[in-house]
């Protein structure tokens, strides 16, 4: 399952390296009125709590329902007030897979993320492409900025790989339901990056 390839020629990316044969690729791109330095800085230091969109809040709320149910009577789960990529890596099973400074950053995680209550696995970057535990999958999230004339093309590339055929089928059914929500989140994320980049002060 694929959605939108990067315009122009293909250059191997971190996403290619860490998800060489994905079951799902869903990428979104947005032209940003800023140079690649500002565009990449905005993507690299994006605060995910700033992302807003018509389906974003609903998607997050529904995804959190099983966790809310498990902890019912204990008060609402903590809502972070700040969540950058570095925060996500520091506070969860996500790992920073690599960075091409000024161009692309990629993070990844393994788990059974199609389950109502997700089972995560933390896999170190040097073993990520070799991860093959049956019944699991991996997610690679890549944010990148490339020159686009006097502007920049910012991309949000999401790739999912599964470890066996049965898991691929299970995840495929789940993906048909969540793909529109993921696309909405990707688009809202790119709009947030664009706003930050276009309103930042140029680096001299």
Coordinates of C-alpha atoms in Angstrom, one line a residue:
X1 CA 0.0 0.0 0.0
X2 CA 1.5 3.3 -1.1
X3 CA 0.5 6.9 -1.2
X4 CA 2.4 9.7 -2.9
X5 CA 6.0 9.4 -3.8
X6 CA 8.5 12.3 -3.4
X7 CA 8.4 14.5 -6.6
X8 CA 11.5 14.3 -8.8
X9 CA 14.3 11.7 -8.6
X10 CA 14.7 9.3 -5.8
X11 CA 17.5 9.7 -3.2
X12 CA 18.0 7.0 -0.6
X13 CA 16.7 8.2 2.7
X14 CA 16.8 7.1 6.4
X15 CA 13.3 5.8 5.9
X16 CA 14.6 3.6 3.0
X17 CA 17.4 2.4 5.2
X18 CA 15.3 1.4 8.2
X19 CA 12.2 0.2 6.4
X20 CA 13.5 -1.3 3.2
X21 CA 10.5 -3.5 2.5
X22 CA 7.5 -1.9 4.3
X23 CA 3.9 -3.2 4.2
X24 CA 2.6 0.3 4.3
X25 CA 4.0 3.6 3.1
X26 CA 2.0 6.8 3.6
X27 CA 3.8 10.0 2.8
X28 CA 2.6 13.6 2.8
X29 CA 4.5 16.6 1.4
X30 CA 4.0 20.4 1.8
X31 CA 5.8 23.3 0.1
X32 CA 7.0 25.8 2.8
X33 CA 7.9 29.4 2.2
X34 CA 11.3 29.2 4.0
X35 CA 14.8 28.0 3.2
X36 CA 15.7 24.4 4.1
X37 CA 17.6 25.5 7.2
X38 CA 14.5 27.1 8.8
X39 CA 12.2 24.3 7.4
X40 CA 14.3 21.5 8.9
X41 CA 14.7 23.3 12.2
X42 CA 11.0 23.6 12.5
X43 CA 10.5 19.9 11.7
X44 CA 13.3 18.7 13.9
X45 CA 12.1 20.7 17.0
X46 CA 8.4 20.4 16.3
X47 CA 6.3 20.3 19.5
X48 CA 3.6 17.7 18.8
X49 CA 1.3 19.3 21.3
X50 CA 1.0 22.2 18.9
X51 CA -0.5 20.1 16.2
X52 CA -4.2 20.8 15.6
X53 CA -6.7 19.5 13.1
X54 CA -10.4 18.5 12.7
X55 CA -9.6 14.7 13.2
X56 CA -6.5 15.0 15.3
X57 CA -8.1 15.5 18.6
X58 CA -10.7 12.8 17.9
X59 CA -8.1 10.3 16.8
X60 CA -6.0 10.8 19.9
X61 CA -9.0 10.6 22.2
X62 CA -10.3 7.3 20.7
X63 CA -6.8 5.8 20.7
X64 CA -6.4 6.6 24.4
X65 CA -9.8 5.0 25.4
X66 CA -8.4 1.5 26.3
X67 CA -5.8 3.1 28.6
X68 CA -8.4 5.4 30.1
X69 CA -10.6 2.3 30.8
X70 CA -7.7 0.4 32.4
X71 CA -7.0 3.3 34.8
X72 CA -10.6 4.2 35.5
X73 CA -11.1 5.6 38.9
X74 CA -7.5 6.7 39.1
X75 CA -8.1 10.1 37.5
X76 CA -7.4 11.2 33.9
X77 CA -4.1 10.2 32.4
X78 CA -1.4 12.8 32.4
X79 CA -1.5 15.0 29.3
X80 CA 1.9 16.2 28.3
X81 CA 2.4 20.0 27.8
X82 CA 5.3 19.5 25.5
X83 CA 6.4 16.6 23.3
X84 CA 9.2 17.0 20.8
X85 CA 10.8 14.1 19.0
X86 CA 13.6 14.0 21.6
X87 CA 11.0 14.0 24.4
X88 CA 9.2 11.1 22.7
X89 CA 12.4 9.1 22.5
X90 CA 13.4 9.9 26.1
X91 CA 10.0 9.0 27.6
X92 CA 8.9 6.0 25.5
X93 CA 10.0 2.9 23.6
X94 CA 10.6 5.1 20.5
X95 CA 14.3 5.3 19.4
X96 CA 16.1 7.9 17.3
X97 CA 17.2 5.8 14.3
X98 CA 19.4 8.5 12.7
X99 CA 19.7 12.0 11.4
X100 CA 21.1 13.6 8.3
X101 CA 21.7 17.1 9.8
X102 CA 19.7 19.8 8.0
X103 CA 17.9 17.2 5.9
X104 CA 16.2 14.3 7.6
X105 CA 15.5 12.8 11.0
X106 CA 14.0 9.3 11.6
X107 CA 12.6 7.6 14.7
X108 CA 11.2 4.1 15.1
X109 CA 9.4 1.7 17.4
X110 CA 8.3 -1.9 17.4
X111 CA 5.1 -3.3 18.8
X112 CA 1.6 -4.7 18.4
X113 CA 0.2 -1.2 17.7
X114 CA -3.0 -2.4 16.1
X115 CA -4.2 -3.9 19.5
X116 CA -6.6 -2.0 21.7
X117 CA -3.9 -2.0 24.4
X118 CA -0.6 -1.6 22.6
X119 CA 2.4 -3.9 23.4
X120 CA 5.6 -2.0 22.6
X121 CA 9.2 -3.3 22.2
X122 CA 12.2 -1.0 22.3
X123 CA 14.7 -2.0 19.6
X124 CA 18.0 -0.3 19.3
X125 CA 18.9 1.3 16.0
X126 CA 21.6 -1.1 15.0
X127 CA 19.2 -4.0 15.3
X128 CA 16.1 -2.3 14.0
X129 CA 16.1 -3.7 10.4
X130 CA 16.8 -7.2 11.8
X131 CA 13.8 -7.2 14.2
X132 CA 11.7 -10.3 13.4
X133 CA 9.8 -11.3 16.5
X134 CA 6.6 -13.1 15.3
X135 CA 3.4 -11.2 15.7
X136 CA 5.0 -7.7 15.8
X137 CA 5.6 -4.8 13.5
X138 CA 7.8 -1.8 13.3
X139 CA 7.0 1.9 12.6
X140 CA 9.5 4.3 11.0
X141 CA 8.6 8.0 11.1
X142 CA 10.7 10.4 9.0
X143 CA 10.6 14.2 8.7
X144 CA 12.7 15.8 6.0
X145 CA 13.3 19.1 4.2
X146 CA 14.6 19.5 0.7
X147 CA 15.2 22.5 -1.5
X148 CA 12.3 23.4 -3.7
X149 CA 13.3 26.5 -5.7
X150 CA 13.5 29.4 -3.3
X151 CA 11.4 27.4 -0.9
X152 CA 11.4 24.0 0.7
X153 CA 9.6 20.7 0.4
X154 CA 8.9 19.2 3.8
X155 CA 7.9 15.5 4.0
X156 CA 6.3 13.3 6.6
X157 CA 7.1 9.7 5.7
X158 CA 5.5 6.9 7.7
X159 CA 6.4 3.3 7.0
X160 CA 5.1 0.1 8.7
X161 CA 6.6 -3.3 8.4
X162 CA 5.3 -6.6 9.9
X163 CA 7.3 -9.7 10.7
X164 CA 5.0 -12.4 9.3
X165 CA 2.1 -13.0 6.9
X166 CA -0.6 -13.4 9.5
X167 CA 0.5 -10.2 11.2
X168 CA 0.4 -8.4 7.9
X169 CA -3.2 -9.5 7.3
X170 CA -4.2 -8.3 10.8
X171 CA -2.5 -5.0 10.5
X172 CA -3.9 -4.5 7.0
X173 CA -7.4 -4.7 8.3
X174 CA -6.6 -2.2 11.1
X175 CA -4.9 0.1 8.6
X176 CA -8.0 0.5 6.4
X177 CA -9.7 2.0 9.5
X178 CA -7.0 4.3 10.7
X179 CA -5.3 5.4 7.5
X180 CA -7.6 8.5 7.1
X181 CA -6.8 9.6 10.7
X182 CA -3.1 9.1 10.1
X183 CA -3.3 11.2 7.0
X184 CA -5.1 13.9 8.8
X185 CA -2.4 13.9 11.5
X186 CA 0.3 14.1 8.9
X187 CA -1.3 17.0 7.1
X188 CA -1.8 18.9 10.4
X189 CA 1.8 18.2 11.4
X190 CA 3.1 19.6 8.1
X191 CA 0.9 22.7 8.5
X192 CA 2.3 23.3 12.0
X193 CA 5.9 22.9 10.7
X194 CA 5.1 25.4 7.8
X195 CA 3.8 28.0 10.3
X196 CA 6.8 27.6 12.5
X197 CA 9.3 27.8 9.6
X198 CA 7.6 30.8 7.9
X199 CA 7.5 32.8 11.1
X200 CA 11.0 32.0 12.3
X201 CA 13.9 34.4 12.0
X202 CA 16.3 33.5 9.2
X203 CA 19.7 32.1 10.4
X204 CA 22.6 34.2 9.1

